[in-house]
PDB file of C-alpha atoms in Angstrom:
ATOM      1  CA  UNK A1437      38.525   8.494 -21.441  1.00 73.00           C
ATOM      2  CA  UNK A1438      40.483   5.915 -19.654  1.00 82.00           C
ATOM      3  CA  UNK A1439      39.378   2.391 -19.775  1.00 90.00           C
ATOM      4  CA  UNK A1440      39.667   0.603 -16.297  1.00 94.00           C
ATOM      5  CA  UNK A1441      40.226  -3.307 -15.507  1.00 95.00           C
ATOM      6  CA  UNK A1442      39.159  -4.453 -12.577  1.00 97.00           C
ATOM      7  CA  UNK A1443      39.530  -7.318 -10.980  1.00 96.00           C
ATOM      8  CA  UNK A1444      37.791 -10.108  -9.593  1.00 97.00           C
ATOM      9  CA  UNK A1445      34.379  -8.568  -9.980  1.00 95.00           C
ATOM     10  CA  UNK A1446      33.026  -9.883  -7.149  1.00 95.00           C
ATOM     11  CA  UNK A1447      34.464 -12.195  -4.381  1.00 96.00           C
ATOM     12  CA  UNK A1448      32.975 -14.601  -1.371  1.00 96.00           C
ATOM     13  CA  UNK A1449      35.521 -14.965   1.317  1.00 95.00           C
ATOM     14  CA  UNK A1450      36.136 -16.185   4.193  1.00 96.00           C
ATOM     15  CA  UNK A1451      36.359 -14.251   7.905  1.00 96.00           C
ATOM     16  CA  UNK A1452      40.342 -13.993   8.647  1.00 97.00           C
ATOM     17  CA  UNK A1453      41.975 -14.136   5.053  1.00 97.00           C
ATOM     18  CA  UNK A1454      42.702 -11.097   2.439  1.00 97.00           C
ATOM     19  CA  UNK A1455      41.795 -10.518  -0.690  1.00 97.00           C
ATOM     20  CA  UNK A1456      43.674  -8.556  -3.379  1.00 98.00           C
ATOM     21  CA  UNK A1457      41.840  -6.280  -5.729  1.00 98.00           C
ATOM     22  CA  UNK A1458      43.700  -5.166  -9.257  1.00 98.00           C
ATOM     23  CA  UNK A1459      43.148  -2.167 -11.177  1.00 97.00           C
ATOM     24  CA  UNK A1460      44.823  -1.887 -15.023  1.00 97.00           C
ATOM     25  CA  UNK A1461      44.577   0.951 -16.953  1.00 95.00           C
ATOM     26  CA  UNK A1462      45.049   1.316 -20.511  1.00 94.00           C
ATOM     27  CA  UNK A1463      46.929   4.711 -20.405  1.00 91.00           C
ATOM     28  CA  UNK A1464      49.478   6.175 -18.037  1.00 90.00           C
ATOM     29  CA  UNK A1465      47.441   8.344 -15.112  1.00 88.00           C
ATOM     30  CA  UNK A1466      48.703  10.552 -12.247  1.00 83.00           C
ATOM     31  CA  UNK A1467      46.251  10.217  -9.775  1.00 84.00           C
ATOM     32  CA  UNK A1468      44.636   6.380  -8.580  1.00 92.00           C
ATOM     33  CA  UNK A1469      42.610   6.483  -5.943  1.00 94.00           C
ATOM     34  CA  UNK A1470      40.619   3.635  -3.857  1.00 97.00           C
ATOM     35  CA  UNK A1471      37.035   3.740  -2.732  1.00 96.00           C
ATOM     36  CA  UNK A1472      34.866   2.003  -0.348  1.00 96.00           C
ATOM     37  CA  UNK A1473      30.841   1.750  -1.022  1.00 93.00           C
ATOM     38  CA  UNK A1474      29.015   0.320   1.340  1.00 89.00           C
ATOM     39  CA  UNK A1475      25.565  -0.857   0.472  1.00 83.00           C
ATOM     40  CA  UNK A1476      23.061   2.138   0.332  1.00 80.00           C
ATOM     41  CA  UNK A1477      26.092   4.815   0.745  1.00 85.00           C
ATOM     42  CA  UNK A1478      27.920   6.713  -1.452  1.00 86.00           C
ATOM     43  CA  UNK A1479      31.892   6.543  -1.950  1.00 91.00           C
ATOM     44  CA  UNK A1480      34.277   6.792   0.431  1.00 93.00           C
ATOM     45  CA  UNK A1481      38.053   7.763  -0.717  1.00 93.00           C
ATOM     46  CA  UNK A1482      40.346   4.534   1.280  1.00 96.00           C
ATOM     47  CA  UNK A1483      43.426   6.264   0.158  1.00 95.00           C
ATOM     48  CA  UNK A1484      45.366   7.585  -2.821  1.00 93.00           C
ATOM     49  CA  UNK A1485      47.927   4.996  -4.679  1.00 93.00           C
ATOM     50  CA  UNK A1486      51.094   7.080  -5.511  1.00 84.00           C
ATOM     51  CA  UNK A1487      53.538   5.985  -7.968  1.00 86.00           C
ATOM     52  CA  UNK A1488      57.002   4.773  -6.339  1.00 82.00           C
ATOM     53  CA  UNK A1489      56.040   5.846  -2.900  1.00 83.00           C
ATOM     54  CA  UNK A1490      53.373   4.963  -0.061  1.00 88.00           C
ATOM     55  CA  UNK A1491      49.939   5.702  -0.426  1.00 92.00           C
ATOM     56  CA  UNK A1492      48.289   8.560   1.214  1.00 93.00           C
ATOM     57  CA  UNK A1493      45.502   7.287   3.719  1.00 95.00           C
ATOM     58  CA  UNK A1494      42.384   8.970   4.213  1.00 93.00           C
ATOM     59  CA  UNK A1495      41.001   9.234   7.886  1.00 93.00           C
ATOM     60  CA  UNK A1496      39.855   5.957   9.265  1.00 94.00           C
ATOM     61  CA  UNK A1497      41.751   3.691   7.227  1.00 96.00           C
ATOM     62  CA  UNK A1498      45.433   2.357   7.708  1.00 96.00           C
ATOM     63  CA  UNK A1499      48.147   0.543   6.081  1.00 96.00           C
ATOM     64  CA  UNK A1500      47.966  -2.368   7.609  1.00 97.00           C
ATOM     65  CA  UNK A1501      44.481  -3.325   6.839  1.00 97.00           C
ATOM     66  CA  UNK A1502      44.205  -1.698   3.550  1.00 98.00           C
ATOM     67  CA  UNK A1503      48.123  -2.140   2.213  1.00 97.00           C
ATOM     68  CA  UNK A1504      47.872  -0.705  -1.547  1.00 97.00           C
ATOM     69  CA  UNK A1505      51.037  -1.315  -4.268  1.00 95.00           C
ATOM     70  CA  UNK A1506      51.488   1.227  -7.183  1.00 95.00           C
ATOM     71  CA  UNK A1507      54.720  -0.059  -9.486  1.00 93.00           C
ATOM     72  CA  UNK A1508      54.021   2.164 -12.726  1.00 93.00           C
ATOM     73  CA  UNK A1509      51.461   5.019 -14.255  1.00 92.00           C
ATOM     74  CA  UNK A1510      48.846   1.923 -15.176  1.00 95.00           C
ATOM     75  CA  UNK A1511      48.934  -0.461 -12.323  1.00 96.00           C
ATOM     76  CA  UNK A1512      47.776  -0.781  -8.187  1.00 96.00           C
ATOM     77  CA  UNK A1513      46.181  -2.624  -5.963  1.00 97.00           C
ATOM     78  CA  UNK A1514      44.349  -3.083  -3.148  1.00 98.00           C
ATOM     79  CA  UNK A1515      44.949  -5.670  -0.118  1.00 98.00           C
ATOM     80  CA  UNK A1516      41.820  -5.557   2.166  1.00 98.00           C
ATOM     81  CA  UNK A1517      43.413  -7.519   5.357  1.00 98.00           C
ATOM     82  CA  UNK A1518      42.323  -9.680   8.322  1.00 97.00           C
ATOM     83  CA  UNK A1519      38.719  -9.331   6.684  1.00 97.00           C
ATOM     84  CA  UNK A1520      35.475  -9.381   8.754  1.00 96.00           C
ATOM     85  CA  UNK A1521      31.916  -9.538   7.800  1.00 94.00           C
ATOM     86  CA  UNK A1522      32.166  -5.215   7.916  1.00 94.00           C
ATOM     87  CA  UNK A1523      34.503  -5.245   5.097  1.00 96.00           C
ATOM     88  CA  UNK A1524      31.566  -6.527   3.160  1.00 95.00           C
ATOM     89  CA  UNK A1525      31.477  -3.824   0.589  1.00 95.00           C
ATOM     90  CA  UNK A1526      31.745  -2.519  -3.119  1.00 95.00           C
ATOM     91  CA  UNK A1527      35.625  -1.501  -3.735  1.00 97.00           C
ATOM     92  CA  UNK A1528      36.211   1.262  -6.680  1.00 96.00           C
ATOM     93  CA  UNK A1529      39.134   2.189  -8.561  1.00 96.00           C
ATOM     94  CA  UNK A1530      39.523   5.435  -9.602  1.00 94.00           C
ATOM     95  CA  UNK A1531      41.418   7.658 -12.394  1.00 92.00           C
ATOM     96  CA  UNK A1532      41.936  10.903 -12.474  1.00 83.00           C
ATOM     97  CA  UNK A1533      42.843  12.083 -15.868  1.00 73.00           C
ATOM     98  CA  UNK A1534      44.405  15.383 -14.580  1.00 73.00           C
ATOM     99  CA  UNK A1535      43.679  19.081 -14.486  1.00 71.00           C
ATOM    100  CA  UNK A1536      39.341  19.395 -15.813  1.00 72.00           C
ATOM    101  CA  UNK A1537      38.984  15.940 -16.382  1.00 78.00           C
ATOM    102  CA  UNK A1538      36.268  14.032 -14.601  1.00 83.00           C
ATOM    103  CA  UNK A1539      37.482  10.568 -12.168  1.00 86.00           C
ATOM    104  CA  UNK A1540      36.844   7.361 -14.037  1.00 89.00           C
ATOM    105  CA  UNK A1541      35.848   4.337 -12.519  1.00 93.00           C
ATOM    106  CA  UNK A1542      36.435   0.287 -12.882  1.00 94.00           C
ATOM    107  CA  UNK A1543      33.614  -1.477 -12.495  1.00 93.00           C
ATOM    108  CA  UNK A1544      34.026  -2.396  -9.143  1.00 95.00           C
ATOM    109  CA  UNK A1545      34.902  -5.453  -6.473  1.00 96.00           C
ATOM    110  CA  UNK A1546      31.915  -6.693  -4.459  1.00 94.00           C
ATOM    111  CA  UNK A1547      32.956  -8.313  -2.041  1.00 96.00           C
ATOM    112  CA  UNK A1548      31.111 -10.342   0.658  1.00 95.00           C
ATOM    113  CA  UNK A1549      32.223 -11.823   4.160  1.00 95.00           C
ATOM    114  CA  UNK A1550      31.047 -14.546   5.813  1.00 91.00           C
TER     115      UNK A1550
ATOM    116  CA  UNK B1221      37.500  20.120   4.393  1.00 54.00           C
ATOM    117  CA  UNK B1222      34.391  19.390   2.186  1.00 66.00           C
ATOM    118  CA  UNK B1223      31.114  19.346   2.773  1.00 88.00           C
ATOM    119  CA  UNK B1224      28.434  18.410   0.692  1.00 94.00           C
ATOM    120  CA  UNK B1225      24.820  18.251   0.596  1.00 95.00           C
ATOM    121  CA  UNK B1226      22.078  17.072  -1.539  1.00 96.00           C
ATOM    122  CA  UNK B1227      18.746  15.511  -0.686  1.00 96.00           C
ATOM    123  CA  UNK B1228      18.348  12.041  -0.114  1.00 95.00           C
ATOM    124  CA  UNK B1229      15.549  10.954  -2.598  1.00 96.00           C
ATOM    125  CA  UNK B1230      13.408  12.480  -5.497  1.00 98.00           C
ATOM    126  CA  UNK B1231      10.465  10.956  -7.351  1.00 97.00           C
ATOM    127  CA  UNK B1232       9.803  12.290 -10.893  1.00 97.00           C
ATOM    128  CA  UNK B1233       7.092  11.507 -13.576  1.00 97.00           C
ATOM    129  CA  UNK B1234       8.358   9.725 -16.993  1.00 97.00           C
ATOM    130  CA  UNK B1235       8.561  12.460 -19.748  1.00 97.00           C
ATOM    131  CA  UNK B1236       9.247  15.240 -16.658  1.00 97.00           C
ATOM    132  CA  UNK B1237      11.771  17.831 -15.685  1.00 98.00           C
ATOM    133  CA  UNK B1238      13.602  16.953 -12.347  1.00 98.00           C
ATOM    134  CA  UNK B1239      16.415  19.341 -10.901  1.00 98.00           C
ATOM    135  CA  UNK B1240      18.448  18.221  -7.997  1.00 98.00           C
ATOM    136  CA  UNK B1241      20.424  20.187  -6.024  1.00 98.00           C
ATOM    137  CA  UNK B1242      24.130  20.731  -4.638  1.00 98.00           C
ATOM    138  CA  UNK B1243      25.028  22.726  -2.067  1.00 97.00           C
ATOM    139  CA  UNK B1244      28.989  22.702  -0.641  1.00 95.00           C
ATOM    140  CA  UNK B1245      31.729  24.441   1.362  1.00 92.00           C
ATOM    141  CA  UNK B1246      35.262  23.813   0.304  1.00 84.00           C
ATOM    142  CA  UNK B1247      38.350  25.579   1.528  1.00 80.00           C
ATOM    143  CA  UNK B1248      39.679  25.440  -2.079  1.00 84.00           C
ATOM    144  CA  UNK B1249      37.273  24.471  -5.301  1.00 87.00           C
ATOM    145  CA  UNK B1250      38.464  23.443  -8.379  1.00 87.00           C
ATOM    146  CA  UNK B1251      35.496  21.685  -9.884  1.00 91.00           C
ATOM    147  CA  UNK B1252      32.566  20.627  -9.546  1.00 94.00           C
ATOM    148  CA  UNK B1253      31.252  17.101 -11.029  1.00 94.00           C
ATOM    149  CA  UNK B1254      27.867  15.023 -11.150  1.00 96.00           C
ATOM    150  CA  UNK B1255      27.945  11.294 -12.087  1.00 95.00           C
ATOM    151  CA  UNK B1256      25.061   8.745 -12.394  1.00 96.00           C
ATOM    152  CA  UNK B1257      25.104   5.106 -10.872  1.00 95.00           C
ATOM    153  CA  UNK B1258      22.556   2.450 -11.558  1.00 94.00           C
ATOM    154  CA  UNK B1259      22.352   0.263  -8.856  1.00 89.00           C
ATOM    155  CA  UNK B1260      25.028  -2.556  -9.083  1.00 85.00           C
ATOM    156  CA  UNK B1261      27.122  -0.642 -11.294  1.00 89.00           C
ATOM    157  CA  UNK B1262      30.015   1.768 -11.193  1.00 90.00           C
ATOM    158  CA  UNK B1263      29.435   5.845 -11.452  1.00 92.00           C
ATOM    159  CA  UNK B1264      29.711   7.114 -14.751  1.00 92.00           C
ATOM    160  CA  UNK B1265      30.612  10.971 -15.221  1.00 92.00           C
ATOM    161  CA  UNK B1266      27.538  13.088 -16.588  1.00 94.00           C
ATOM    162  CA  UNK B1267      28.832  16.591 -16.294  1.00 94.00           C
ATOM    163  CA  UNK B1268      31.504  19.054 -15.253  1.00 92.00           C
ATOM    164  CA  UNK B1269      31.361  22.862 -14.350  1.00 94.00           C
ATOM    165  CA  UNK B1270      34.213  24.859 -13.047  1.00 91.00           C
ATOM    166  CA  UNK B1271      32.728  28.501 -14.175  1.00 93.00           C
ATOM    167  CA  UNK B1272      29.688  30.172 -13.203  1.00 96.00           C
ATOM    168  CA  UNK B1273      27.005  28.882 -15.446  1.00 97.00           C
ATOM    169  CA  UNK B1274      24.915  26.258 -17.378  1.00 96.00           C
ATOM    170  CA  UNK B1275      26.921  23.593 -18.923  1.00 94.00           C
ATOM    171  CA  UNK B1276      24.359  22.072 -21.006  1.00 93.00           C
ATOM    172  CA  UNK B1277      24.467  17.688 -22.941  1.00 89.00           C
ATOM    173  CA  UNK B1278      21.602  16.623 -24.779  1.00 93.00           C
ATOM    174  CA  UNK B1279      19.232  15.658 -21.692  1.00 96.00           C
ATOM    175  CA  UNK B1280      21.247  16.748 -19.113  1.00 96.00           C
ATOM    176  CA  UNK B1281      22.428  20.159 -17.750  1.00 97.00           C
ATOM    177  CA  UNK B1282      24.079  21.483 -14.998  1.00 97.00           C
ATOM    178  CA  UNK B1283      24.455  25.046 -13.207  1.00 98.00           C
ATOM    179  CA  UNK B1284      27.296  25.786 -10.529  1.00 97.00           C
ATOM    180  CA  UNK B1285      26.999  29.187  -8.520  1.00 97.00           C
ATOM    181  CA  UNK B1286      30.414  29.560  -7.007  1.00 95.00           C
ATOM    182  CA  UNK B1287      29.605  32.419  -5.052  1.00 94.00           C
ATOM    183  CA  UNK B1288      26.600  30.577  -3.523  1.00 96.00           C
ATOM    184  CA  UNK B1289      28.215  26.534  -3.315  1.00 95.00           C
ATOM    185  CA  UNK B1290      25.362  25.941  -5.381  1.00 96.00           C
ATOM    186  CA  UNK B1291      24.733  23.574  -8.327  1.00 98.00           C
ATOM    187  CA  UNK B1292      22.067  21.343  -9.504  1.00 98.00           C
ATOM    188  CA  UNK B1293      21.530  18.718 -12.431  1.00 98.00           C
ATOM    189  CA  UNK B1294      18.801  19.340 -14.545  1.00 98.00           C
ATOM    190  CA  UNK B1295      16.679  16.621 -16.301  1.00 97.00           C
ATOM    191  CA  UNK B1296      14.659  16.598 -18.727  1.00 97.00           C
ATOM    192  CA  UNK B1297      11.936  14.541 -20.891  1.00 97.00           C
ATOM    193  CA  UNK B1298      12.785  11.952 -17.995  1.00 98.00           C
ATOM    194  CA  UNK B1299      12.718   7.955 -19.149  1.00 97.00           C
ATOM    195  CA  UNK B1300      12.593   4.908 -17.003  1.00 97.00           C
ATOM    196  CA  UNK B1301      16.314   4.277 -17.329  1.00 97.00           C
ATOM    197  CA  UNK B1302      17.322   7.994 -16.011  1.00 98.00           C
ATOM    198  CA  UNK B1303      15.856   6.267 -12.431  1.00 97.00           C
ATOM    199  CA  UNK B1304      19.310   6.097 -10.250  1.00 97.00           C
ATOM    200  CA  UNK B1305      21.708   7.401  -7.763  1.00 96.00           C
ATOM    201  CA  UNK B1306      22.711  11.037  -8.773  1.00 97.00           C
ATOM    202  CA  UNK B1307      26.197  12.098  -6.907  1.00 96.00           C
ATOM    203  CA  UNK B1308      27.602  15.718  -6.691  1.00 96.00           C
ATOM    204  CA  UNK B1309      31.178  15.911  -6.191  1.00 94.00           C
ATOM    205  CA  UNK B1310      33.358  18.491  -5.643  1.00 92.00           C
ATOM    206  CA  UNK B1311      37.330  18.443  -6.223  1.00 88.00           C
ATOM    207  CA  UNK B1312      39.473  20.418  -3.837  1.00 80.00           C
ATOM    208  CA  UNK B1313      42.716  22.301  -4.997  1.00 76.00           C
ATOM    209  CA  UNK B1314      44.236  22.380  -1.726  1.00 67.00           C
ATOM    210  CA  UNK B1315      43.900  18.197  -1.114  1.00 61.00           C
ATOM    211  CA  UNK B1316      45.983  17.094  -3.609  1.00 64.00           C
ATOM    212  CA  UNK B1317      43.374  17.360  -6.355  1.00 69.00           C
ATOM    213  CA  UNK B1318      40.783  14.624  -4.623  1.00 79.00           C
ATOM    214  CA  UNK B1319      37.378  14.953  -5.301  1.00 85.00           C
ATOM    215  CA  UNK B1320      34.727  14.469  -2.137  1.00 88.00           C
ATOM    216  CA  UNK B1321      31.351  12.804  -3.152  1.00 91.00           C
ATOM    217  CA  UNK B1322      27.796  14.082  -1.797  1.00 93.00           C
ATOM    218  CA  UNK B1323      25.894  10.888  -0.489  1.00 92.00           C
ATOM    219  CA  UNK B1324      23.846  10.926  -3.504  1.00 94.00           C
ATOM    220  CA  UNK B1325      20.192  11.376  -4.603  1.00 97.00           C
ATOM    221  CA  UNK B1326      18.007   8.443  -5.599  1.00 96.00           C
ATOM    222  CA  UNK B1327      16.192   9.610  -8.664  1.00 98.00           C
ATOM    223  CA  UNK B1328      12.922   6.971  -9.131  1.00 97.00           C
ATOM    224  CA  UNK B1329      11.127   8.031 -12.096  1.00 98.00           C
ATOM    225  CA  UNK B1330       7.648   6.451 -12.112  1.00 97.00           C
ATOM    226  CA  UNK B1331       5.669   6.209 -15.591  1.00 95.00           C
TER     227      UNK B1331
END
């Protein structure tokens, strides 16, 4: 399976500012996708990080908060914008290997607002 | 769209069988997953069943019922580590190939 970098691990930031999340994978993958867990809930898909064109947005989330980058098959990341203390949450990078194969995760950003 | 249900908690003995199930309507499947997450931690994939049947790894198996949206995870000779959050997840030809995650069960097992 995959292995997934990502980073920072966890973050402490300030009300206002952005933070940008990196995901690195060790082998070329179609799909990337970007979660949202809030504490106590399960995932929520932010968007889907296509290679050499926008990302797809899921309902409820938007460019300009969330602005994601995907340059090649291993790389994206995440922007989460403007942050306030609801942004507090756990952010997930995801794999999909492609047709059967299960989503892999990175460990995870926890990130906290004050 | 998705829509996914499985209960909120469970509370199991230590050396037990626990099954928890999946229920879902999908306008297109294409898969059917179950991962684990420890709290803290990332989800780690457990199992995967596209077919009717039992797919079936060491302590852990898991049934899908297309016909019905049905699938559960079944565990067995339980152990204090095996307490976390369970998550069905189902993966949706007609989106693209995204999978949608159930809110997850929080499996406690108590010795």
């Amino acid at each position: 399976s995959a292995v997934i970098s990502q980073k920072p691990s966890r973050d402490i930031c300030q009300r206002g500012t952005s933070l940008t999340i990196q995901c690195q994978v060790d082998s070329q993958v179609t799909m990337m996708f970007w979660y949202r867990q809030q504490p106590g809930q399960s995932l929520t898909l932010i968007a889907t990080a296509n290679q050499g064109s926008e990302a797809t947005y899921e309902s409820g989330f938007v460019i300009d908060k969330f602005p994601i980058s995907r340059p090649n098959l291993t790389f994206s990341t995440l922007t989460v914008s403007n942050m306030s203390p609801e942004d507090s949450s756990i952010y997930l990078c995801s794999v999909d290997s492609g047709e059967g194969q299960p989503q892999h995760f990175g460990d995870g950003t926890r990130l906290s607002i004050l | 769209g998705q829509n996914i249900d499985q209960p909120t908690e469970m509370t199991a003995t230590e050396g037990a069988i626990v099954q928890i199930n999946c229920t879902y309507q999908t306008s297109g499947f294409n898969g059917l997953f179950w991962y684990q997450q420890h709290a803290g931690e990332a989800p780690t994939f457990l199992s995967y069943n596209v077919l009717d049947g039992l797919e079936e790894k060491g302590r852990f198996s898991s049934f899908l019922s297309r016909s019905k949206g049905y699938s559960y995870l079944l565990l067995k000779e339980l152990q204090m580590k095996d307490s976390a959050s369970y998550l069905c997840a189902v993966r949706d030809n007609t989106n693209a190939g995204k999978s949608t995650f159930g809110d997850g069960t929080t499996l406690t097992v108590k010795p």
